[in-house]
Amino acid sequence: MNRVLFASIMTLVGLLVNPDAGLGGKLGFKGSDGKAEQARSAGAEDRSGPRMHQTLQRLIELGTENVQFLTCGGRMGSSWIPKGVSEISKIDGAEPSSAQDTINAVRKMVEEGIDLLLYSGGDGTTRDIISTLQDIDREDLPLIGVPSGVKMHSGCFAATPRAAAEVLHAWLRGDLLIANTEVMDLDEEAYLRGEWKVRLYAEAMTPSSPRWMQGAKQRIETSDESEIIEGMAEHIGEMMEENSDLLIIWGSGGTLRRMAKHLGFEKTVLGIDVVQDGIIIAGDVNEFDLLKLLSAHNGKSLILLSPMGGQGFLIGRGNLQISPAVIRQVGIDGVLGIATPAKLLTLTTLRIDSGERTLDDEFRTKKYLKVLQGYRTTRLIKVSQE
């Protein structure tokens, strides 16, 4: 591709924000769909809009040129655009907004001839966008997702808000090709049965960048890992026996759930539990619960987290309750990864997207995090520097 010719053409990018995405994360909601009012009344702070703002601020820093944005007025777009982004045109937004407003905005933007859609939301937002593109026969429209939801399993999301800017900037320069990726989401019917299962809903087009895009979540299938998982459970069990005062924040995921079952307690599906001396002292907790428990606890604390298969995210995907404030109270050295050898084979690094850049930088400065992969067997895994 002739980069000079490509860069001389003004590109129209749709800019869309689901202002309710991610609201329920720190409160322990499993998603924000239909729960925005409840989350806001409980004190939830905006997540999606500010993260789009971070993306656009990074675009300004990169000196991105030859791009015009088409966005919605208000909280579905223009409210989050920083000074310095000058080429903007608007369509009507809605306050409060709904999934139907997202659908209407996508339809209007496609009618106006956008070349790519940059959006901020989670898996639910992605499904609304994809279903709309399917209805109007425009599945070929490239997408870049700014990761802002409670759960983000789909491959069209960038790793972080700043990474979304890097992807868009590189694509505008002609450095990235468009490729297929998977749109994933939680199987709600399975969840109601107490099962954690992610399923493929559709495919989407997105700029191909293993460096900056997170990729779709992979479910790691092996013949039998029960002995390994039992060994990891025994390791944690011995830690509790040696220090009955140890407060353990037990993250979500299939491996941690199976470990808990081996130790004699049932973990909350997709939730965060707090365990002390082999007993759940607080189940399905939110950020406030965690901070309260940690403030009242005088002993040592530990956070157990399982990285997402294929993506490598340890923090910032499906565990927003474990906020920067919670991590700081426990300390970075109190974070222990949990992963079977089979899962570790799918990972080159561990990714951190806590929502606080200074904390992310502290993890990157540490360079390596300890991951338990068997009975008394740990491994140091690199922290992604992106």
Tab-separated table of C-alpha atoms in Angstrom:
chain	number	residue	atom	x	y	z
A	1	MET	CA	0.000	0.000	0.000
A	2	ASN	CA	1.242	3.493	-0.842
A	3	ARG	CA	1.430	5.102	2.594
A	4	VAL	CA	1.743	8.670	1.267
A	5	LEU	CA	-1.371	8.274	-0.883
A	6	PHE	CA	-3.285	6.584	1.949
A	7	ALA	CA	-2.346	9.251	4.475
A	8	SER	CA	-3.481	12.081	2.198
A	9	ILE	CA	-7.096	10.887	2.251
A	10	MET	CA	-9.402	12.123	5.027
A	11	THR	CA	-10.837	9.099	6.827
A	12	LEU	CA	-14.245	9.232	8.520
A	13	VAL	CA	-14.263	7.356	11.833
A	14	GLY	CA	-17.434	6.746	13.812
A	15	LEU	CA	-16.982	7.407	17.532
A	16	LEU	CA	-19.526	5.810	19.852
A	17	VAL	CA	-19.687	5.508	23.642
A	18	ASN	CA	-21.979	3.264	25.657
A	19	PRO	CA	-21.971	5.505	28.758
A	20	ASP	CA	-23.375	2.731	30.948
A	21	ALA	CA	-20.740	0.097	30.117
A	22	GLY	CA	-18.634	-1.070	33.045
A	23	LEU	CA	-20.689	0.764	35.669
A	24	GLY	CA	-21.378	-2.380	37.669
A	25	GLY	CA	-17.839	-3.755	37.701
A	26	LYS	CA	-16.589	-2.482	41.039
A	27	LEU	CA	-20.018	-3.159	42.547
A	28	GLY	CA	-19.737	-6.856	41.718
A	29	PHE	CA	-22.354	-6.885	38.945
A	30	LYS	CA	-21.614	-9.508	36.288
A	31	GLY	CA	-22.436	-6.954	33.575
A	32	SER	CA	-24.079	-3.560	33.265
A	33	ASP	CA	-26.852	-4.392	30.794
A	34	GLY	CA	-30.134	-3.104	32.245
A	35	LYS	CA	-28.477	-2.199	35.560
A	36	ALA	CA	-27.182	1.331	34.902
A	37	GLU	CA	-29.720	3.107	37.108
A	38	GLN	CA	-29.109	0.651	39.940
A	39	ALA	CA	-25.337	1.061	39.593
A	40	ARG	CA	-25.457	4.863	39.539
A	41	SER	CA	-27.748	4.992	42.581
A	42	ALA	CA	-25.210	2.786	44.391
A	43	GLY	CA	-22.460	5.302	43.645
A	44	ALA	CA	-20.913	3.842	40.489
A	45	GLU	CA	-18.590	6.168	38.585
A	46	ASP	CA	-18.383	6.514	34.810
A	47	ARG	CA	-15.897	4.127	33.218
A	48	SER	CA	-16.667	4.001	29.500
A	49	GLY	CA	-16.600	7.712	28.680
A	50	PRO	CA	-13.369	8.494	30.564
A	51	ARG	CA	-11.633	5.564	28.848
A	52	MET	CA	-12.665	6.877	25.429
A	53	HIS	CA	-11.243	10.233	26.547
A	54	GLN	CA	-7.926	8.489	27.311
A	55	THR	CA	-7.900	6.977	23.821
A	56	LEU	CA	-8.498	10.326	22.131
A	57	GLN	CA	-5.928	12.051	24.331
A	58	ARG	CA	-3.349	9.500	23.195
A	59	LEU	CA	-4.322	10.128	19.550
A	60	ILE	CA	-3.533	13.801	20.098
A	61	GLU	CA	-0.135	12.856	21.576
A	62	LEU	CA	0.578	10.663	18.534
A	63	GLY	CA	-0.136	13.563	16.192
A	64	THR	CA	-2.776	11.607	14.292
A	65	GLU	CA	-3.825	13.429	11.119
A	66	ASN	CA	-6.281	13.114	8.231
A	67	VAL	CA	-9.119	11.771	10.340
A	68	GLN	CA	-12.582	13.168	10.903
A	69	PHE	CA	-14.859	11.865	13.640
A	70	LEU	CA	-18.601	11.391	13.401
A	71	THR	CA	-20.062	11.030	16.877
A	72	CYS	CA	-23.235	11.382	18.911
A	73	GLY	CA	-23.991	14.443	20.960
A	74	GLY	CA	-23.754	14.206	24.737
A	75	ARG	CA	-22.654	11.203	26.769
A	76	MET	CA	-22.801	8.831	23.794
A	77	GLY	CA	-19.875	10.716	22.276
A	78	SER	CA	-19.091	14.429	22.288
A	79	SER	CA	-19.019	14.837	26.094
A	80	TRP	CA	-15.827	12.769	26.247
A	81	ILE	CA	-13.857	14.397	23.424
A	82	PRO	CA	-10.831	16.381	24.672
A	83	LYS	CA	-9.694	19.725	23.326
A	84	GLY	CA	-7.395	19.203	20.385
A	85	VAL	CA	-9.721	16.914	18.436
A	86	SER	CA	-11.036	19.426	15.929
A	87	GLU	CA	-12.530	17.501	13.001
A	88	ILE	CA	-15.871	16.496	14.510
A	89	SER	CA	-19.405	16.198	13.194
A	90	LYS	CA	-22.379	15.082	15.271
A	91	ILE	CA	-25.584	13.120	15.090
A	92	ASP	CA	-28.219	13.037	17.821
A	93	GLY	CA	-27.466	11.096	20.988
A	94	ALA	CA	-29.772	10.039	23.818
A	95	GLU	CA	-29.668	10.563	27.591
A	96	PRO	CA	-30.221	8.166	29.216
A	97	SER	CA	-29.243	5.762	26.462
A	98	SER	CA	-30.237	2.176	25.730
A	99	ALA	CA	-29.179	-0.680	23.462
A	100	GLN	CA	-31.663	0.627	20.895
A	101	ASP	CA	-29.894	3.997	20.911
A	102	THR	CA	-26.605	2.211	20.183
A	103	ILE	CA	-28.277	0.401	17.282
A	104	ASN	CA	-29.765	3.634	15.922
A	105	ALA	CA	-26.408	5.411	16.143
A	106	VAL	CA	-24.577	2.620	14.303
A	107	ARG	CA	-27.169	2.661	11.518
A	108	LYS	CA	-26.886	6.436	11.135
A	109	MET	CA	-23.085	6.391	11.130
A	110	VAL	CA	-23.008	3.697	8.447
A	111	GLU	CA	-25.463	5.740	6.367
A	112	GLU	CA	-23.071	8.699	6.674
A	113	GLY	CA	-20.254	6.572	5.243
A	114	ILE	CA	-17.883	5.886	8.142
A	115	ASP	CA	-14.750	3.900	7.274
A	116	LEU	CA	-14.271	2.418	10.772
A	117	LEU	CA	-16.115	2.430	14.094
A	118	LEU	CA	-14.229	3.251	17.299
A	119	TYR	CA	-16.469	2.407	20.237
A	120	SER	CA	-16.252	2.175	24.008
A	121	GLY	CA	-18.142	-0.579	25.806
A	122	GLY	CA	-18.084	-4.267	26.635
A	123	ASP	CA	-19.202	-7.548	25.096
A	124	GLY	CA	-22.880	-6.556	25.263
A	125	THR	CA	-22.164	-3.373	23.298
A	126	THR	CA	-20.182	-5.388	20.768
A	127	ARG	CA	-23.056	-7.793	20.227
A	128	ASP	CA	-25.475	-4.882	19.666
A	129	ILE	CA	-23.099	-3.382	17.095
A	130	ILE	CA	-22.476	-6.671	15.281
A	131	SER	CA	-26.164	-7.590	15.118
A	132	THR	CA	-26.868	-4.168	13.597
A	133	LEU	CA	-24.120	-4.552	11.006
A	134	GLN	CA	-25.474	-7.992	10.132
A	135	ASP	CA	-28.989	-6.566	9.689
A	136	ILE	CA	-27.759	-3.933	7.216
A	137	ASP	CA	-25.250	-6.235	5.502
A	138	ARG	CA	-22.152	-4.299	6.653
A	139	GLU	CA	-20.224	-6.934	8.596
A	140	ASP	CA	-17.179	-5.751	6.636
A	141	LEU	CA	-16.994	-2.493	8.640
A	142	PRO	CA	-13.796	-2.535	10.771
A	143	LEU	CA	-14.211	-2.122	14.530
A	144	ILE	CA	-11.853	-1.038	17.304
A	145	GLY	CA	-13.184	-1.490	20.821
A	146	VAL	CA	-11.977	0.602	23.747
A	147	PRO	CA	-12.202	-1.944	26.610
A	148	SER	CA	-14.662	-0.461	29.094
A	149	GLY	CA	-17.109	-3.184	30.108
A	150	VAL	CA	-17.216	-5.563	33.045
A	151	LYS	CA	-16.277	-8.513	30.829
A	152	MET	CA	-14.525	-8.388	27.473
A	153	HIS	CA	-13.932	-11.725	25.791
A	154	SER	CA	-14.079	-10.536	22.174
A	155	GLY	CA	-11.087	-10.059	19.903
A	156	CYS	CA	-12.074	-6.631	18.569
A	157	PHE	CA	-11.031	-4.897	21.797
A	158	ALA	CA	-7.676	-3.211	22.175
A	159	ALA	CA	-5.628	-4.221	25.200
A	160	THR	CA	-6.038	-0.797	26.856
A	161	PRO	CA	-7.536	2.606	25.965
A	162	ARG	CA	-4.111	3.894	24.920
A	163	ALA	CA	-3.547	0.768	22.832
A	164	ALA	CA	-6.807	1.536	20.992
A	165	ALA	CA	-5.268	4.855	19.957
A	166	GLU	CA	-2.102	3.116	18.777
A	167	VAL	CA	-4.156	0.704	16.651
A	168	LEU	CA	-6.225	3.466	15.055
A	169	HIS	CA	-3.132	5.589	14.411
A	170	ALA	CA	-1.279	2.676	12.774
A	171	TRP	CA	-4.321	1.737	10.669
A	172	LEU	CA	-4.731	5.320	9.460
A	173	ARG	CA	-1.076	5.295	8.378
A	174	GLY	CA	-1.652	2.109	6.399
A	175	ASP	CA	0.498	-0.034	8.697
A	176	LEU	CA	-2.186	-2.567	9.669
A	177	LEU	CA	-4.364	-4.889	7.628
A	178	ILE	CA	-7.958	-5.794	8.486
A	179	ALA	CA	-8.638	-9.347	9.686
A	180	ASN	CA	-11.444	-11.474	11.119
A	181	THR	CA	-11.778	-11.886	14.860
A	182	GLU	CA	-14.287	-13.552	17.171
A	183	VAL	CA	-17.132	-11.888	19.059
A	184	MET	CA	-17.535	-13.786	22.329
A	185	ASP	CA	-19.829	-13.376	25.320
A	186	LEU	CA	-20.983	-15.167	28.409
A	187	ASP	CA	-23.582	-17.863	27.795
A	188	GLU	CA	-26.372	-16.422	29.956
A	189	GLU	CA	-28.380	-19.679	30.047
A	190	ALA	CA	-25.350	-21.598	31.303
A	191	TYR	CA	-24.674	-18.892	33.887
A	192	LEU	CA	-28.218	-19.234	35.264
A	193	ARG	CA	-27.442	-22.941	35.741
A	194	GLY	CA	-24.370	-21.996	37.764
A	195	GLU	CA	-21.930	-22.687	34.935
A	196	TRP	CA	-19.262	-20.404	33.509
A	197	LYS	CA	-19.178	-20.730	29.751
A	198	VAL	CA	-18.163	-18.346	26.974
A	199	ARG	CA	-19.574	-18.883	23.504
A	200	LEU	CA	-18.905	-17.582	20.005
A	201	TYR	CA	-21.666	-15.307	18.716
A	202	ALA	CA	-20.269	-13.896	15.489
A	203	GLU	CA	-17.172	-12.669	13.705
A	204	ALA	CA	-16.049	-9.084	13.251
A	205	MET	CA	-13.452	-7.227	11.210
A	206	THR	CA	-10.711	-5.369	13.052
A	207	PRO	CA	-7.164	-4.083	12.411
A	208	SER	CA	-4.790	-6.985	12.993
A	209	SER	CA	-2.266	-6.213	15.733
A	210	PRO	CA	-1.190	-8.909	18.230
A	211	ARG	CA	0.788	-6.189	19.989
A	212	TRP	CA	-2.123	-3.851	20.751
A	213	MET	CA	-5.297	-5.915	20.281
A	214	GLN	CA	-6.265	-8.301	23.081
A	215	GLY	CA	-7.478	-11.232	20.941
A	216	ALA	CA	-10.442	-13.439	21.793
A	217	LYS	CA	-10.552	-15.385	25.029
A	218	GLN	CA	-9.585	-19.041	24.607
A	219	ARG	CA	-11.039	-21.881	26.609
A	220	ILE	CA	-8.168	-24.234	27.318
A	221	GLU	CA	-9.161	-27.871	26.864
A	222	THR	CA	-6.883	-30.640	28.128
A	223	SER	CA	-7.392	-34.326	28.749
A	224	ASP	CA	-7.252	-34.139	32.544
A	225	GLU	CA	-5.795	-31.477	34.797
A	226	SER	CA	-7.507	-32.582	37.987
A	227	GLU	CA	-4.274	-33.686	39.685
A	228	ILE	CA	-2.555	-30.398	38.857
A	229	ILE	CA	-5.506	-28.357	40.125
A	230	GLU	CA	-5.715	-30.475	43.273
A	231	GLY	CA	-1.997	-29.868	43.804
A	232	MET	CA	-2.450	-26.109	43.512
A	233	ALA	CA	-5.375	-26.314	45.929
A	234	GLU	CA	-3.224	-28.263	48.403
A	235	HIS	CA	-0.552	-25.569	48.138
A	236	ILE	CA	-3.043	-22.813	49.020
A	237	GLY	CA	-4.559	-25.029	51.722
A	238	GLU	CA	-1.160	-25.415	53.376
A	239	MET	CA	-0.668	-21.644	53.263
A	240	MET	CA	-3.941	-21.239	55.173
A	241	GLU	CA	-2.947	-23.914	57.695
A	242	GLU	CA	0.394	-22.212	58.322
A	243	ASN	CA	-1.275	-18.815	58.776
A	244	SER	CA	-4.928	-18.998	59.823
A	245	ASP	CA	-5.044	-15.192	59.836
A	246	LEU	CA	-4.233	-15.000	56.110
A	247	LEU	CA	-6.999	-13.157	54.242
A	248	ILE	CA	-7.352	-14.457	50.682
A	249	ILE	CA	-9.240	-12.562	47.985
A	250	TRP	CA	-10.314	-15.385	45.689
A	251	GLY	CA	-10.700	-14.323	42.058
A	252	SER	CA	-13.006	-15.728	39.398
A	253	GLY	CA	-12.438	-18.408	36.778
A	254	GLY	CA	-12.806	-22.140	36.292
A	255	THR	CA	-9.431	-23.130	37.768
A	256	LEU	CA	-9.960	-21.167	40.973
A	257	ARG	CA	-13.479	-22.529	41.286
A	258	ARG	CA	-12.238	-26.122	41.027
A	259	MET	CA	-9.491	-25.396	43.554
A	260	ALA	CA	-12.076	-24.016	45.976
A	261	LYS	CA	-14.249	-27.107	45.554
A	262	HIS	CA	-11.282	-29.341	46.385
A	263	LEU	CA	-10.749	-27.320	49.570
A	264	GLY	CA	-14.380	-27.777	50.564
A	265	PHE	CA	-16.137	-24.540	49.669
A	266	GLU	CA	-18.241	-23.348	46.722
A	267	LYS	CA	-17.018	-20.225	44.963
A	268	THR	CA	-19.383	-17.652	43.503
A	269	VAL	CA	-19.703	-18.085	39.737
A	270	LEU	CA	-17.999	-15.067	38.097
A	271	GLY	CA	-17.710	-13.396	41.493
A	272	ILE	CA	-15.031	-12.513	44.021
A	273	ASP	CA	-15.014	-14.196	47.440
A	274	VAL	CA	-12.949	-13.613	50.569
A	275	VAL	CA	-11.598	-16.676	52.365
A	276	GLN	CA	-9.951	-17.025	55.756
A	277	ASP	CA	-8.854	-20.276	57.393
A	278	GLY	CA	-10.623	-22.315	54.697
A	279	ILE	CA	-13.987	-20.578	55.129
A	280	ILE	CA	-15.694	-17.999	52.917
A	281	ILE	CA	-16.185	-15.021	55.236
A	282	ALA	CA	-17.666	-12.820	52.495
A	283	GLY	CA	-19.096	-13.992	49.173
A	284	ASP	CA	-19.655	-12.181	45.873
A	285	VAL	CA	-18.073	-9.007	47.226
A	286	ASN	CA	-17.724	-5.599	45.596
A	287	GLU	CA	-14.949	-3.019	45.856
A	288	PHE	CA	-16.456	-1.390	48.952
A	289	ASP	CA	-16.729	-4.751	50.735
A	290	LEU	CA	-13.102	-5.552	49.962
A	291	LEU	CA	-11.801	-2.201	51.181
A	292	LYS	CA	-13.812	-2.515	54.390
A	293	LEU	CA	-12.523	-6.045	55.074
A	294	LEU	CA	-8.931	-5.082	54.331
A	295	SER	CA	-9.110	-1.995	56.565
A	296	ALA	CA	-10.332	-4.123	59.465
A	297	HIS	CA	-7.707	-6.824	58.903
A	298	ASN	CA	-4.341	-6.499	60.619
A	299	GLY	CA	-2.679	-9.573	59.143
A	300	LYS	CA	-1.344	-10.568	55.751
A	301	SER	CA	-3.545	-10.526	52.637
A	302	LEU	CA	-3.274	-12.336	49.309
A	303	ILE	CA	-5.053	-11.955	45.959
A	304	LEU	CA	-5.441	-15.075	43.792
A	305	LEU	CA	-6.092	-14.315	40.120
A	306	SER	CA	-6.282	-16.548	37.065
A	307	PRO	CA	-5.254	-14.964	33.730
A	308	MET	CA	-7.647	-15.160	30.795
A	309	GLY	CA	-6.598	-17.906	28.398
A	310	GLY	CA	-5.145	-16.603	25.156
A	311	GLN	CA	-5.399	-12.947	26.218
A	312	GLY	CA	-3.244	-13.033	29.337
A	313	PHE	CA	-5.165	-10.392	31.294
A	314	LEU	CA	-4.634	-10.856	35.019
A	315	ILE	CA	-6.281	-7.595	36.105
A	316	GLY	CA	-9.007	-5.571	34.407
A	317	ARG	CA	-11.144	-8.273	32.817
A	318	GLY	CA	-14.046	-9.680	34.829
A	319	ASN	CA	-12.538	-8.670	38.186
A	320	LEU	CA	-13.097	-4.900	38.394
A	321	GLN	CA	-14.062	-5.305	42.064
A	322	ILE	CA	-10.334	-5.775	42.656
A	323	SER	CA	-9.727	-2.104	41.996
A	324	PRO	CA	-6.485	-0.100	42.185
A	325	ALA	CA	-7.413	0.894	45.751
A	326	VAL	CA	-7.805	-2.774	46.727
A	327	ILE	CA	-4.537	-3.783	45.064
A	328	ARG	CA	-2.653	-0.955	46.757
A	329	GLN	CA	-4.005	-1.995	50.148
A	330	VAL	CA	-2.808	-5.579	49.627
A	331	GLY	CA	0.352	-4.595	47.742
A	332	ILE	CA	1.608	-5.727	44.341
A	333	ASP	CA	3.664	-8.476	45.969
A	334	GLY	CA	0.419	-9.866	47.371
A	335	VAL	CA	-0.901	-10.725	43.898
A	336	LEU	CA	-0.415	-14.392	42.967
A	337	GLY	CA	-1.334	-15.721	39.545
A	338	ILE	CA	-2.983	-19.144	39.247
A	339	ALA	CA	-2.667	-21.078	35.973
A	340	THR	CA	-2.195	-24.652	34.827
A	341	PRO	CA	0.812	-25.444	32.605
A	342	ALA	CA	-1.588	-25.871	29.654
A	343	LYS	CA	-2.900	-22.328	30.079
A	344	LEU	CA	0.607	-20.936	30.474
A	345	LEU	CA	1.490	-22.408	27.075
A	346	THR	CA	-1.024	-19.973	25.521
A	347	LEU	CA	0.535	-16.935	27.223
A	348	THR	CA	3.701	-15.027	26.461
A	349	THR	CA	3.088	-12.250	29.005
A	350	LEU	CA	0.634	-11.182	31.687
A	351	ARG	CA	-1.396	-8.080	30.861
A	352	ILE	CA	-2.535	-5.476	33.373
A	353	ASP	CA	-5.348	-2.967	32.760
A	354	SER	CA	-6.283	-1.794	36.249
A	355	GLY	CA	-7.767	1.488	35.060
A	356	GLU	CA	-5.053	3.493	36.813
A	357	ARG	CA	-2.026	4.197	34.673
A	358	THR	CA	0.387	4.742	37.574
A	359	LEU	CA	-0.483	1.343	39.050
A	360	ASP	CA	-0.132	-0.338	35.652
A	361	ASP	CA	3.313	1.251	35.391
A	362	GLU	CA	4.261	-0.146	38.810
A	363	PHE	CA	3.440	-3.648	37.583
A	364	ARG	CA	5.491	-3.035	34.427
A	365	THR	CA	8.419	-1.803	36.512
A	366	LYS	CA	8.253	-5.040	38.516
A	367	LYS	CA	8.663	-6.860	35.141
A	368	TYR	CA	7.686	-10.321	36.423
A	369	LEU	CA	4.818	-11.772	38.457
A	370	LYS	CA	4.741	-15.075	40.276
A	371	VAL	CA	2.272	-17.683	38.987
A	372	LEU	CA	1.401	-20.904	40.806
A	373	GLN	CA	1.284	-23.764	38.272
A	374	GLY	CA	1.297	-26.831	40.535
A	375	TYR	CA	1.923	-28.045	44.072
A	376	ARG	CA	4.729	-25.866	45.439
A	377	THR	CA	5.631	-25.017	41.857
A	378	THR	CA	5.689	-21.387	40.790
A	379	ARG	CA	6.937	-19.660	37.700
A	380	LEU	CA	7.860	-16.060	36.955
A	381	ILE	CA	5.927	-14.686	33.971
A	382	LYS	CA	6.787	-11.420	32.241
A	383	VAL	CA	4.437	-8.470	32.606
A	384	SER	CA	3.512	-6.965	29.243
A	385	GLN	CA	5.206	-3.610	28.727
A	386	GLU	CA	2.488	-2.388	26.334
